[in-house]
JSON list of C-alpha atoms in Angstrom, two decimals:
[
{"chain": "J", "resi": 1, "resn": "MET", "atom": "CA", "xyz": [19.31, 8.20, -4.52]},
{"chain": "J", "resi": 2, "resn": "SER", "atom": "CA", "xyz": [21.93, 9.19, -1.49]},
{"chain": "J", "resi": 3, "resn": "GLU", "atom": "CA", "xyz": [22.46, 5.87, 0.40]},
{"chain": "J", "resi": 4, "resn": "GLN", "atom": "CA", "xyz": [21.83, 6.70, 3.91]},
{"chain": "J", "resi": 5, "resn": "ALA", "atom": "CA", "xyz": [23.04, 4.71, 7.27]},
{"chain": "J", "resi": 6, "resn": "LYS", "atom": "CA", "xyz": [20.54, 2.06, 7.51]},
{"chain": "J", "resi": 7, "resn": "GLN", "atom": "CA", "xyz": [18.99, 1.11, 10.93]},
{"chain": "J", "resi": 8, "resn": "PRO", "atom": "CA", "xyz": [19.43, -2.44, 10.97]},
{"chain": "J", "resi": 9, "resn": "GLY", "atom": "CA", "xyz": [15.85, -4.26, 10.94]},
{"chain": "J", "resi": 10, "resn": "ILE", "atom": "CA", "xyz": [14.08, -0.91, 9.70]},
{"chain": "J", "resi": 11, "resn": "ILE", "atom": "CA", "xyz": [12.95, -1.06, 5.43]},
{"chain": "J", "resi": 12, "resn": "LEU", "atom": "CA", "xyz": [11.09, 2.57, 5.77]},
{"chain": "J", "resi": 13, "resn": "GLU", "atom": "CA", "xyz": [11.78, 5.50, 7.92]},
{"chain": "J", "resi": 14, "resn": "THR", "atom": "CA", "xyz": [10.83, 9.43, 7.58]},
{"chain": "J", "resi": 15, "resn": "ARG", "atom": "CA", "xyz": [12.48, 12.18, 9.28]},
{"chain": "J", "resi": 16, "resn": "ASN", "atom": "CA", "xyz": [11.10, 15.21, 9.85]},
{"chain": "J", "resi": 17, "resn": "LEU", "atom": "CA", "xyz": [9.14, 14.71, 7.46]},
{"chain": "J", "resi": 18, "resn": "THR", "atom": "CA", "xyz": [6.99, 18.12, 6.49]},
{"chain": "J", "resi": 19, "resn": "LYS", "atom": "CA", "xyz": [4.78, 19.28, 3.77]},
{"chain": "J", "resi": 20, "resn": "ASP", "atom": "CA", "xyz": [2.94, 22.69, 3.50]},
{"chain": "J", "resi": 21, "resn": "PHE", "atom": "CA", "xyz": [0.16, 23.90, 1.27]},
{"chain": "J", "resi": 22, "resn": "LYS", "atom": "CA", "xyz": [0.16, 27.81, 1.01]},
{"chain": "J", "resi": 23, "resn": "GLY", "atom": "CA", "xyz": [0.83, 28.93, 4.67]},
{"chain": "J", "resi": 24, "resn": "PHE", "atom": "CA", "xyz": [-1.15, 25.65, 5.85]},
{"chain": "J", "resi": 25, "resn": "THR", "atom": "CA", "xyz": [1.24, 22.80, 7.60]},
{"chain": "J", "resi": 26, "resn": "ALA", "atom": "CA", "xyz": [-0.93, 19.04, 6.79]},
{"chain": "J", "resi": 27, "resn": "VAL", "atom": "CA", "xyz": [2.57, 17.25, 8.01]},
{"chain": "J", "resi": 28, "resn": "LYS", "atom": "CA", "xyz": [4.66, 18.22, 10.80]},
{"chain": "J", "resi": 29, "resn": "ASP", "atom": "CA", "xyz": [7.81, 16.99, 11.65]},
{"chain": "J", "resi": 30, "resn": "VAL", "atom": "CA", "xyz": [6.59, 12.97, 10.82]},
{"chain": "J", "resi": 31, "resn": "ASN", "atom": "CA", "xyz": [9.42, 10.79, 12.32]},
{"chain": "J", "resi": 32, "resn": "LEU", "atom": "CA", "xyz": [8.26, 7.22, 11.47]},
{"chain": "J", "resi": 33, "resn": "GLN", "atom": "CA", "xyz": [10.14, 3.97, 11.41]},
{"chain": "J", "resi": 34, "resn": "VAL", "atom": "CA", "xyz": [8.35, 0.73, 9.43]},
{"chain": "J", "resi": 35, "resn": "GLU", "atom": "CA", "xyz": [9.99, -2.86, 10.62]},
{"chain": "J", "resi": 36, "resn": "THR", "atom": "CA", "xyz": [10.45, -5.08, 7.94]},
{"chain": "J", "resi": 37, "resn": "GLY", "atom": "CA", "xyz": [8.29, -7.91, 7.98]},
{"chain": "J", "resi": 38, "resn": "SER", "atom": "CA", "xyz": [5.67, -5.86, 9.55]},
{"chain": "J", "resi": 39, "resn": "ILE", "atom": "CA", "xyz": [2.34, -4.68, 9.08]},
{"chain": "J", "resi": 40, "resn": "HIS", "atom": "CA", "xyz": [1.93, -0.90, 10.26]},
{"chain": "J", "resi": 41, "resn": "ALA", "atom": "CA", "xyz": [-0.83, 1.24, 10.10]},
{"chain": "J", "resi": 42, "resn": "ILE", "atom": "CA", "xyz": [-1.54, 4.80, 9.39]},
{"chain": "J", "resi": 43, "resn": "ILE", "atom": "CA", "xyz": [-5.01, 5.81, 11.37]},
{"chain": "J", "resi": 44, "resn": "GLY", "atom": "CA", "xyz": [-6.06, 8.78, 12.42]},
{"chain": "J", "resi": 45, "resn": "PRO", "atom": "CA", "xyz": [-9.55, 11.08, 12.76]},
{"chain": "J", "resi": 46, "resn": "ASN", "atom": "CA", "xyz": [-10.64, 13.03, 9.50]},
{"chain": "J", "resi": 47, "resn": "GLY", "atom": "CA", "xyz": [-8.45, 15.80, 8.56]},
{"chain": "J", "resi": 48, "resn": "ALA", "atom": "CA", "xyz": [-5.44, 14.39, 10.44]},
{"chain": "J", "resi": 49, "resn": "GLY", "atom": "CA", "xyz": [-3.34, 14.43, 7.54]},
{"chain": "J", "resi": 50, "resn": "LYS", "atom": "CA", "xyz": [-3.30, 10.54, 6.57]},
{"chain": "J", "resi": 51, "resn": "THR", "atom": "CA", "xyz": [-3.94, 11.34, 2.89]},
{"chain": "J", "resi": 52, "resn": "THR", "atom": "CA", "xyz": [-1.05, 13.89, 2.54]},
{"chain": "J", "resi": 53, "resn": "PHE", "atom": "CA", "xyz": [1.61, 11.67, 4.54]},
{"chain": "J", "resi": 54, "resn": "PHE", "atom": "CA", "xyz": [0.64, 8.85, 2.08]},
{"chain": "J", "resi": 55, "resn": "ASN", "atom": "CA", "xyz": [0.88, 10.38, -0.79]},
{"chain": "J", "resi": 56, "resn": "LEU", "atom": "CA", "xyz": [4.77, 11.81, 0.36]},
{"chain": "J", "resi": 57, "resn": "LEU", "atom": "CA", "xyz": [5.95, 8.14, 0.66]},
{"chain": "J", "resi": 58, "resn": "THR", "atom": "CA", "xyz": [4.31, 7.09, -2.30]},
{"chain": "J", "resi": 59, "resn": "LYS", "atom": "CA", "xyz": [5.94, 10.43, -4.25]},
{"chain": "J", "resi": 60, "resn": "PHE", "atom": "CA", "xyz": [2.86, 11.36, -5.37]},
{"chain": "J", "resi": 61, "resn": "LEU", "atom": "CA", "xyz": [3.51, 14.84, -3.70]},
{"chain": "J", "resi": 62, "resn": "LYS", "atom": "CA", "xyz": [6.97, 16.08, -2.68]},
{"chain": "J", "resi": 63, "resn": "PRO", "atom": "CA", "xyz": [7.95, 17.18, 0.92]},
{"chain": "J", "resi": 64, "resn": "SER", "atom": "CA", "xyz": [8.30, 20.78, 2.26]},
{"chain": "J", "resi": 65, "resn": "ALA", "atom": "CA", "xyz": [10.85, 19.19, 4.56]},
{"chain": "J", "resi": 66, "resn": "GLY", "atom": "CA", "xyz": [12.49, 16.18, 5.62]},
{"chain": "J", "resi": 67, "resn": "HIS", "atom": "CA", "xyz": [13.51, 12.95, 4.42]},
{"chain": "J", "resi": 68, "resn": "ILE", "atom": "CA", "xyz": [12.58, 9.54, 3.58]},
{"chain": "J", "resi": 69, "resn": "ILE", "atom": "CA", "xyz": [14.58, 6.65, 3.93]},
{"chain": "J", "resi": 70, "resn": "TYR", "atom": "CA", "xyz": [13.71, 3.07, 1.85]},
{"chain": "J", "resi": 71, "resn": "ASP", "atom": "CA", "xyz": [16.25, 0.10, 2.40]},
{"chain": "J", "resi": 72, "resn": "GLY", "atom": "CA", "xyz": [18.88, 2.86, 3.20]},
{"chain": "J", "resi": 73, "resn": "ARG", "atom": "CA", "xyz": [18.25, 5.00, 0.21]},
{"chain": "J", "resi": 74, "resn": "ASP", "atom": "CA", "xyz": [17.18, 8.67, 0.56]},
{"chain": "J", "resi": 75, "resn": "ILE", "atom": "CA", "xyz": [14.14, 8.37, -1.83]},
{"chain": "J", "resi": 76, "resn": "THR", "atom": "CA", "xyz": [13.16, 12.00, -1.00]},
{"chain": "J", "resi": 77, "resn": "HIS", "atom": "CA", "xyz": [13.23, 13.23, -4.40]},
{"chain": "J", "resi": 78, "resn": "SER", "atom": "CA", "xyz": [12.56, 10.22, -6.45]},
{"chain": "J", "resi": 79, "resn": "ARG", "atom": "CA", "xyz": [9.84, 9.65, -8.54]},
{"chain": "J", "resi": 80, "resn": "PRO", "atom": "CA", "xyz": [6.84, 6.72, -8.18]},
{"chain": "J", "resi": 81, "resn": "ALA", "atom": "CA", "xyz": [8.41, 4.52, -11.08]},
{"chain": "J", "resi": 82, "resn": "GLY", "atom": "CA", "xyz": [11.88, 5.05, -9.43]},
{"chain": "J", "resi": 83, "resn": "ILE", "atom": "CA", "xyz": [10.70, 3.67, -6.20]},
{"chain": "J", "resi": 84, "resn": "ALA", "atom": "CA", "xyz": [8.74, 0.98, -7.69]},
{"chain": "J", "resi": 85, "resn": "GLN", "atom": "CA", "xyz": [11.86, -0.65, -9.53]},
{"chain": "J", "resi": 86, "resn": "HIS", "atom": "CA", "xyz": [13.40, -1.13, -6.37]},
{"chain": "J", "resi": 87, "resn": "GLY", "atom": "CA", "xyz": [10.20, -2.60, -4.70]},
{"chain": "J", "resi": 88, "resn": "LEU", "atom": "CA", "xyz": [8.10, -0.13, -3.14]},
{"chain": "J", "resi": 89, "resn": "VAL", "atom": "CA", "xyz": [4.74, -0.45, -4.48]},
{"chain": "J", "resi": 90, "resn": "ARG", "atom": "CA", "xyz": [1.34, 1.39, -3.86]},
{"chain": "J", "resi": 91, "resn": "SER", "atom": "CA", "xyz": [-2.26, 0.13, -4.17]},
{"chain": "J", "resi": 92, "resn": "PHE", "atom": "CA", "xyz": [-4.66, 2.09, -4.82]},
{"chain": "J", "resi": 93, "resn": "GLN", "atom": "CA", "xyz": [-7.80, 3.15, -2.66]},
{"chain": "J", "resi": 94, "resn": "ILE", "atom": "CA", "xyz": [-9.61, 3.00, -6.15]},
{"chain": "J", "resi": 95, "resn": "SER", "atom": "CA", "xyz": [-9.49, -0.23, -7.45]},
{"chain": "J", "resi": 96, "resn": "ALA", "atom": "CA", "xyz": [-7.40, -0.05, -10.54]},
{"chain": "J", "resi": 97, "resn": "VAL", "atom": "CA", "xyz": [-7.54, -2.35, -12.70]},
{"chain": "J", "resi": 98, "resn": "PHE", "atom": "CA", "xyz": [-8.20, -2.68, -16.40]},
{"chain": "J", "resi": 99, "resn": "PRO", "atom": "CA", "xyz": [-12.05, -3.55, -16.31]},
{"chain": "J", "resi": 100, "resn": "HIS", "atom": "CA", "xyz": [-12.68, -5.05, -19.87]},
{"chain": "J", "resi": 101, "resn": "LEU", "atom": "CA", "xyz": [-9.89, -7.19, -19.35]},
{"chain": "J", "resi": 102, "resn": "SER", "atom": "CA", "xyz": [-9.71, -10.57, -17.69]},
{"chain": "J", "resi": 103, "resn": "ALA", "atom": "CA", "xyz": [-7.98, -11.09, -14.25]},
{"chain": "J", "resi": 104, "resn": "ARG", "atom": "CA", "xyz": [-5.53, -13.08, -16.20]},
{"chain": "J", "resi": 105, "resn": "GLU", "atom": "CA", "xyz": [-4.43, -10.03, -18.51]},
{"chain": "J", "resi": 106, "resn": "ASN", "atom": "CA", "xyz": [-4.63, -7.30, -15.76]},
{"chain": "J", "resi": 107, "resn": "VAL", "atom": "CA", "xyz": [-1.70, -9.41, -13.65]},
{"chain": "J", "resi": 108, "resn": "ARG", "atom": "CA", "xyz": [0.19, -10.18, -17.17]},
{"chain": "J", "resi": 109, "resn": "ILE", "atom": "CA", "xyz": [0.26, -6.32, -17.83]},
{"chain": "J", "resi": 110, "resn": "ALA", "atom": "CA", "xyz": [2.31, -6.21, -14.45]},
{"chain": "J", "resi": 111, "resn": "LEU", "atom": "CA", "xyz": [4.51, -9.13, -14.88]},
{"chain": "J", "resi": 112, "resn": "GLN", "atom": "CA", "xyz": [4.98, -7.40, -18.68]},
{"chain": "J", "resi": 113, "resn": "ARG", "atom": "CA", "xyz": [7.92, -4.93, -16.66]},
{"chain": "J", "resi": 114, "resn": "LYS", "atom": "CA", "xyz": [10.42, -8.02, -15.96]},
{"chain": "J", "resi": 115, "resn": "LEU", "atom": "CA", "xyz": [10.16, -8.97, -20.14]},
{"chain": "J", "resi": 116, "resn": "GLY", "atom": "CA", "xyz": [10.91, -4.71, -20.55]},
{"chain": "J", "resi": 117, "resn": "VAL", "atom": "CA", "xyz": [8.13, -4.25, -22.27]},
{"chain": "J", "resi": 118, "resn": "SER", "atom": "CA", "xyz": [5.68, -3.03, -19.86]},
{"chain": "J", "resi": 119, "resn": "TYR", "atom": "CA", "xyz": [2.39, -1.40, -20.84]},
{"chain": "J", "resi": 120, "resn": "HIS", "atom": "CA", "xyz": [3.05, -2.54, -24.62]},
{"chain": "J", "resi": 121, "resn": "PHE", "atom": "CA", "xyz": [-0.60, -4.02, -25.10]},
{"chain": "J", "resi": 122, "resn": "TRP", "atom": "CA", "xyz": [-0.04, -5.26, -29.03]},
{"chain": "J", "resi": 123, "resn": "ARG", "atom": "CA", "xyz": [3.00, -7.59, -28.57]},
{"chain": "J", "resi": 124, "resn": "PRO", "atom": "CA", "xyz": [3.24, -11.43, -30.18]},
{"chain": "J", "resi": 125, "resn": "LYS", "atom": "CA", "xyz": [0.64, -13.72, -27.94]},
{"chain": "J", "resi": 126, "resn": "LYS", "atom": "CA", "xyz": [3.84, -16.13, -27.68]},
{"chain": "J", "resi": 127, "resn": "ILE", "atom": "CA", "xyz": [5.70, -13.63, -25.64]},
{"chain": "J", "resi": 128, "resn": "LEU", "atom": "CA", "xyz": [2.63, -12.86, -23.41]},
{"chain": "J", "resi": 129, "resn": "ASP", "atom": "CA", "xyz": [1.59, -16.17, -22.82]},
{"chain": "J", "resi": 130, "resn": "GLN", "atom": "CA", "xyz": [4.79, -17.44, -21.34]},
{"chain": "J", "resi": 131, "resn": "LEU", "atom": "CA", "xyz": [3.24, -15.27, -18.65]},
{"chain": "J", "resi": 132, "resn": "ASN", "atom": "CA", "xyz": [0.12, -17.24, -17.80]},
{"chain": "J", "resi": 133, "resn": "GLU", "atom": "CA", "xyz": [1.75, -19.59, -15.30]},
{"chain": "J", "resi": 134, "resn": "GLU", "atom": "CA", "xyz": [3.22, -17.19, -13.11]},
{"chain": "J", "resi": 135, "resn": "ALA", "atom": "CA", "xyz": [-0.08, -14.88, -13.66]},
{"chain": "J", "resi": 136, "resn": "GLN", "atom": "CA", "xyz": [-2.06, -17.74, -12.89]},
{"chain": "J", "resi": 137, "resn": "GLU", "atom": "CA", "xyz": [0.43, -18.16, -9.72]},
{"chain": "J", "resi": 138, "resn": "CYS", "atom": "CA", "xyz": [-0.26, -14.52, -8.58]},
{"chain": "J", "resi": 139, "resn": "LEU", "atom": "CA", "xyz": [-4.25, -15.39, -9.00]},
{"chain": "J", "resi": 140, "resn": "GLU", "atom": "CA", "xyz": [-3.53, -18.30, -6.68]},
{"chain": "J", "resi": 141, "resn": "GLN", "atom": "CA", "xyz": [-1.72, -16.32, -3.97]},
{"chain": "J", "resi": 142, "resn": "VAL", "atom": "CA", "xyz": [-5.40, -14.48, -3.40]},
{"chain": "J", "resi": 143, "resn": "GLY", "atom": "CA", "xyz": [-8.11, -16.69, -4.13]},
{"chain": "J", "resi": 144, "resn": "LEU", "atom": "CA", "xyz": [-8.93, -15.34, -7.69]},
{"chain": "J", "resi": 145, "resn": "GLN", "atom": "CA", "xyz": [-7.32, -19.10, -9.54]},
{"chain": "J", "resi": 146, "resn": "GLU", "atom": "CA", "xyz": [-10.71, -19.68, -11.17]},
{"chain": "J", "resi": 147, "resn": "PHE", "atom": "CA", "xyz": [-11.24, -16.39, -11.95]},
{"chain": "J", "resi": 148, "resn": "GLY", "atom": "CA", "xyz": [-8.35, -15.67, -14.76]},
{"chain": "J", "resi": 149, "resn": "ASP", "atom": "CA", "xyz": [-10.96, -15.81, -17.49]},
{"chain": "J", "resi": 150, "resn": "VAL", "atom": "CA", "xyz": [-13.47, -13.50, -15.81]},
{"chain": "J", "resi": 151, "resn": "LYS", "atom": "CA", "xyz": [-13.22, -9.24, -17.03]},
{"chain": "J", "resi": 152, "resn": "ALA", "atom": "CA", "xyz": [-12.45, -7.41, -14.21]},
{"chain": "J", "resi": 153, "resn": "VAL", "atom": "CA", "xyz": [-15.69, -5.52, -14.52]},
{"chain": "J", "resi": 154, "resn": "GLU", "atom": "CA", "xyz": [-17.47, -8.88, -13.77]},
{"chain": "J", "resi": 155, "resn": "LEU", "atom": "CA", "xyz": [-16.07, -9.31, -10.49]},
{"chain": "J", "resi": 156, "resn": "PRO", "atom": "CA", "xyz": [-17.64, -8.42, -7.48]},
{"chain": "J", "resi": 157, "resn": "TYR", "atom": "CA", "xyz": [-16.17, -5.74, -5.49]},
{"chain": "J", "resi": 158, "resn": "GLY", "atom": "CA", "xyz": [-14.08, -7.76, -2.96]},
{"chain": "J", "resi": 159, "resn": "GLN", "atom": "CA", "xyz": [-12.09, -9.66, -5.62]},
{"chain": "J", "resi": 160, "resn": "LYS", "atom": "CA", "xyz": [-11.91, -6.68, -7.82]},
{"chain": "J", "resi": 161, "resn": "ARG", "atom": "CA", "xyz": [-9.66, -5.20, -4.54]},
{"chain": "J", "resi": 162, "resn": "ALA", "atom": "CA", "xyz": [-7.74, -9.42, -4.64]},
{"chain": "J", "resi": 163, "resn": "LEU", "atom": "CA", "xyz": [-7.07, -8.73, -7.93]},
{"chain": "J", "resi": 164, "resn": "GLU", "atom": "CA", "xyz": [-5.58, -5.17, -7.92]},
{"chain": "J", "resi": 165, "resn": "ILE", "atom": "CA", "xyz": [-3.12, -7.26, -5.13]},
{"chain": "J", "resi": 166, "resn": "ALA", "atom": "CA", "xyz": [-2.63, -9.40, -7.16]},
{"chain": "J", "resi": 167, "resn": "THR", "atom": "CA", "xyz": [-1.11, -7.09, -10.03]},
{"chain": "J", "resi": 168, "resn": "THR", "atom": "CA", "xyz": [0.82, -5.87, -7.35]},
{"chain": "J", "resi": 169, "resn": "ILE", "atom": "CA", "xyz": [2.30, -9.12, -5.69]},
{"chain": "J", "resi": 170, "resn": "ALA", "atom": "CA", "xyz": [3.48, -9.34, -9.65]},
{"chain": "J", "resi": 171, "resn": "LEU", "atom": "CA", "xyz": [5.26, -6.60, -9.36]},
{"chain": "J", "resi": 172, "resn": "LYS", "atom": "CA", "xyz": [7.36, -8.46, -6.52]},
{"chain": "J", "resi": 173, "resn": "PRO", "atom": "CA", "xyz": [7.40, -5.93, -3.94]},
{"chain": "J", "resi": 174, "resn": "ARG", "atom": "CA", "xyz": [9.15, -5.98, -0.95]},
{"chain": "J", "resi": 175, "resn": "LEU", "atom": "CA", "xyz": [6.99, -3.24, 0.82]},
{"chain": "J", "resi": 176, "resn": "MET", "atom": "CA", "xyz": [3.30, -2.78, -0.06]},
{"chain": "J", "resi": 177, "resn": "LEU", "atom": "CA", "xyz": [1.54, 0.84, 0.38]},
{"chain": "J", "resi": 178, "resn": "LEU", "atom": "CA", "xyz": [-2.04, -0.46, 0.93]},
{"chain": "J", "resi": 179, "resn": "ASP", "atom": "CA", "xyz": [-4.35, 2.72, 0.71]},
{"chain": "J", "resi": 180, "resn": "GLU", "atom": "CA", "xyz": [-7.75, 1.84, 2.67]},
{"chain": "J", "resi": 181, "resn": "PRO", "atom": "CA", "xyz": [-7.68, -1.43, 1.35]},
{"chain": "J", "resi": 182, "resn": "THR", "atom": "CA", "xyz": [-11.68, -1.82, 3.05]},
{"chain": "J", "resi": 183, "resn": "GLN", "atom": "CA", "xyz": [-12.77, 1.48, 1.81]},
{"chain": "J", "resi": 184, "resn": "GLY", "atom": "CA", "xyz": [-16.50, 0.71, 0.78]},
{"chain": "J", "resi": 185, "resn": "MET", "atom": "CA", "xyz": [-16.98, -2.80, 1.29]},
{"chain": "J", "resi": 186, "resn": "SER", "atom": "CA", "xyz": [-19.54, -4.95, 3.20]},
{"chain": "J", "resi": 187, "resn": "SER", "atom": "CA", "xyz": [-18.78, -6.76, 6.26]},
{"chain": "J", "resi": 188, "resn": "GLU", "atom": "CA", "xyz": [-18.30, -10.18, 4.64]},
{"chain": "J", "resi": 189, "resn": "ASP", "atom": "CA", "xyz": [-15.70, -8.40, 1.81]},
{"chain": "J", "resi": 190, "resn": "VAL", "atom": "CA", "xyz": [-13.89, -7.04, 4.76]},
{"chain": "J", "resi": 191, "resn": "GLY", "atom": "CA", "xyz": [-13.44, -10.69, 6.07]},
{"chain": "J", "resi": 192, "resn": "THR", "atom": "CA", "xyz": [-12.11, -11.33, 2.59]},
{"chain": "J", "resi": 193, "resn": "VAL", "atom": "CA", "xyz": [-9.23, -9.09, 2.07]},
{"chain": "J", "resi": 194, "resn": "THR", "atom": "CA", "xyz": [-8.23, -8.93, 6.09]},
{"chain": "J", "resi": 195, "resn": "ASP", "atom": "CA", "xyz": [-7.64, -12.26, 5.54]},
{"chain": "J", "resi": 196, "resn": "LEU", "atom": "CA", "xyz": [-6.05, -11.90, 1.86]},
{"chain": "J", "resi": 197, "resn": "ILE", "atom": "CA", "xyz": [-3.41, -8.86, 3.35]},
{"chain": "J", "resi": 198, "resn": "ARG", "atom": "CA", "xyz": [-2.13, -11.38, 6.12]},
{"chain": "J", "resi": 199, "resn": "ARG", "atom": "CA", "xyz": [-2.00, -13.94, 3.49]},
{"chain": "J", "resi": 200, "resn": "VAL", "atom": "CA", "xyz": [0.12, -12.04, 1.30]},
{"chain": "J", "resi": 201, "resn": "VAL", "atom": "CA", "xyz": [2.15, -10.64, 3.76]},
{"chain": "J", "resi": 202, "resn": "GLU", "atom": "CA", "xyz": [4.87, -12.92, 4.14]},
{"chain": "J", "resi": 203, "resn": "GLY", "atom": "CA", "xyz": [8.01, -12.03, 3.07]},
{"chain": "J", "resi": 204, "resn": "ARG", "atom": "CA", "xyz": [6.74, -8.89, 2.83]},
{"chain": "J", "resi": 205, "resn": "THR", "atom": "CA", "xyz": [6.16, -5.69, 4.49]},
{"chain": "J", "resi": 206, "resn": "ILE", "atom": "CA", "xyz": [2.84, -3.97, 4.49]},
{"chain": "J", "resi": 207, "resn": "VAL", "atom": "CA", "xyz": [2.19, 0.02, 5.30]},
{"chain": "J", "resi": 208, "resn": "MET", "atom": "CA", "xyz": [-1.84, 0.27, 5.00]},
{"chain": "J", "resi": 209, "resn": "VAL", "atom": "CA", "xyz": [-4.01, 3.52, 5.55]},
{"chain": "J", "resi": 210, "resn": "GLU", "atom": "CA", "xyz": [-7.10, 2.34, 7.34]},
{"chain": "J", "resi": 211, "resn": "HIS", "atom": "CA", "xyz": [-10.36, 3.78, 8.98]},
{"chain": "J", "resi": 212, "resn": "ASN", "atom": "CA", "xyz": [-11.98, 0.18, 9.81]},
{"chain": "J", "resi": 213, "resn": "LEU", "atom": "CA", "xyz": [-10.41, 0.25, 13.33]},
{"chain": "J", "resi": 214, "resn": "ASN", "atom": "CA", "xyz": [-11.29, -3.60, 13.35]},
{"chain": "J", "resi": 215, "resn": "VAL", "atom": "CA", "xyz": [-8.95, -4.36, 10.48]},
{"chain": "J", "resi": 216, "resn": "VAL", "atom": "CA", "xyz": [-6.33, -2.61, 12.06]},
{"chain": "J", "resi": 217, "resn": "SER", "atom": "CA", "xyz": [-6.88, -4.41, 15.28]},
{"chain": "J", "resi": 218, "resn": "THR", "atom": "CA", "xyz": [-6.92, -7.89, 13.58]},
{"chain": "J", "resi": 219, "resn": "LEU", "atom": "CA", "xyz": [-3.85, -7.14, 11.19]},
{"chain": "J", "resi": 220, "resn": "ALA", "atom": "CA", "xyz": [-1.57, -4.13, 12.47]},
{"chain": "J", "resi": 221, "resn": "ASP", "atom": "CA", "xyz": [1.84, -5.54, 14.78]},
{"chain": "J", "resi": 222, "resn": "ARG", "atom": "CA", "xyz": [2.65, -1.83, 14.77]},
{"chain": "J", "resi": 223, "resn": "ILE", "atom": "CA", "xyz": [0.42, 1.59, 14.88]},
{"chain": "J", "resi": 224, "resn": "THR", "atom": "CA", "xyz": [0.99, 5.19, 14.08]},
{"chain": "J", "resi": 225, "resn": "VAL", "atom": "CA", "xyz": [-1.42, 7.84, 14.88]},
{"chain": "J", "resi": 226, "resn": "LEU", "atom": "CA", "xyz": [-1.82, 10.77, 13.02]},
{"chain": "J", "resi": 227, "resn": "SER", "atom": "CA", "xyz": [-3.49, 14.26, 14.66]},
{"chain": "J", "resi": 228, "resn": "ARG", "atom": "CA", "xyz": [-3.40, 17.41, 13.06]},
{"chain": "J", "resi": 229, "resn": "GLY", "atom": "CA", "xyz": [-0.49, 16.27, 10.78]},
{"chain": "J", "resi": 230, "resn": "GLU", "atom": "CA", "xyz": [1.66, 15.26, 13.66]},
{"chain": "J", "resi": 231, "resn": "ILE", "atom": "CA", "xyz": [2.13, 11.96, 15.19]},
{"chain": "J", "resi": 232, "resn": "LEU", "atom": "CA", "xyz": [0.17, 11.49, 18.70]},
{"chain": "J", "resi": 233, "resn": "ALA", "atom": "CA", "xyz": [0.78, 7.87, 19.63]},
{"chain": "J", "resi": 234, "resn": "GLU", "atom": "CA", "xyz": [2.67, 4.81, 17.98]},
{"chain": "J", "resi": 235, "resn": "GLY", "atom": "CA", "xyz": [2.09, 1.15, 19.40]},
{"chain": "J", "resi": 236, "resn": "ASP", "atom": "CA", "xyz": [0.31, -1.97, 19.32]},
{"chain": "J", "resi": 237, "resn": "TYR", "atom": "CA", "xyz": [-3.51, -1.85, 19.27]},
{"chain": "J", "resi": 238, "resn": "ASP", "atom": "CA", "xyz": [-3.99, -2.27, 22.87]},
{"chain": "J", "resi": 239, "resn": "THR", "atom": "CA", "xyz": [-1.53, 0.48, 23.47]},
{"chain": "J", "resi": 240, "resn": "VAL", "atom": "CA", "xyz": [-2.83, 3.34, 21.20]},
{"chain": "J", "resi": 241, "resn": "SER", "atom": "CA", "xyz": [-6.62, 2.53, 22.15]},
{"chain": "J", "resi": 242, "resn": "THR", "atom": "CA", "xyz": [-6.42, 3.37, 25.41]},
{"chain": "J", "resi": 243, "resn": "ASN", "atom": "CA", "xyz": [-4.51, 6.35, 25.06]},
{"chain": "J", "resi": 244, "resn": "PRO", "atom": "CA", "xyz": [-6.34, 8.89, 26.67]},
{"chain": "J", "resi": 245, "resn": "SER", "atom": "CA", "xyz": [-4.83, 11.55, 23.78]},
{"chain": "J", "resi": 246, "resn": "VAL", "atom": "CA", "xyz": [-5.85, 9.11, 20.64]},
{"chain": "J", "resi": 247, "resn": "MET", "atom": "CA", "xyz": [-9.38, 8.95, 22.75]},
{"chain": "J", "resi": 248, "resn": "GLU", "atom": "CA", "xyz": [-10.14, 12.41, 22.97]},
{"chain": "J", "resi": 249, "resn": "ALA", "atom": "CA", "xyz": [-8.78, 12.81, 19.25]},
{"chain": "J", "resi": 250, "resn": "TYR", "atom": "CA", "xyz": [-11.37, 10.45, 17.65]},
{"chain": "J", "resi": 251, "resn": "MET", "atom": "CA", "xyz": [-14.30, 10.63, 20.29]},
{"chain": "J", "resi": 252, "resn": "GLY", "atom": "CA", "xyz": [-13.69, 14.01, 21.92]},
{"chain": "J", "resi": 253, "resn": "THR", "atom": "CA", "xyz": [-13.64, 12.34, 25.39]},
{"chain": "J", "resi": 254, "resn": "THR", "atom": "CA", "xyz": [-11.04, 10.91, 27.56]},
{"chain": "J", "resi": 255, "resn": "ASP", "atom": "CA", "xyz": [-13.39, 8.45, 28.49]},
{"chain": "J", "resi": 256, "resn": "ALA", "atom": "CA", "xyz": [-13.18, 4.70, 28.24]},
{"chain": "J", "resi": 257, "resn": "ALA", "atom": "CA", "xyz": [-16.17, 3.46, 25.54]}
]
């Protein structure tokens, strides 16, 4: 990873980031800056390019042009595992836990990386047991301290998402990338996960793609609105929600709701 001039207070930056798919431009010249310690939301109507942009940030897609700078490093051509080692970790839209392992075992797998035995399931029990205390601390951070012995498949959907965030926390992220964290949830679960994200942000930065504007209005310090692959507006919720271009993109009208 090459070193780049680091903007003070900026942990993640994109410079003219572009992605073409055989003549179709899904993301075009996006210039984004994410402040350290903030919650930065990416929103936009269907087809706005949110998922493509997020997949570029997390290295699941290669950009056609432009650069991604993380903590002063150019990570444009880095692999997902490489950026994770530097503290940039993605949490997935669909819960990505091992269903037939307990909550504690799921977190322990994430913690194994520190021992240099990541994803080695058949290790002496003594080696893995030394991670139990730290795994329990991660579970406590997301309110699952009483569910350590419960298999993930038996947890309600909202608690599965909480467990996923616990495994993300176990990787010691400086920047967490959350993909639709409240997708498919009941209103009760949405409230639980919203509170959880607010709790775990301390000492971390979060970039989230989120469709639920109530969640965005509650959590986000800054919002970037994408439309047809380009930045349409940026600012806090009050600024973007009253922007005529944003209202037209979402609702087809510039009249206030």
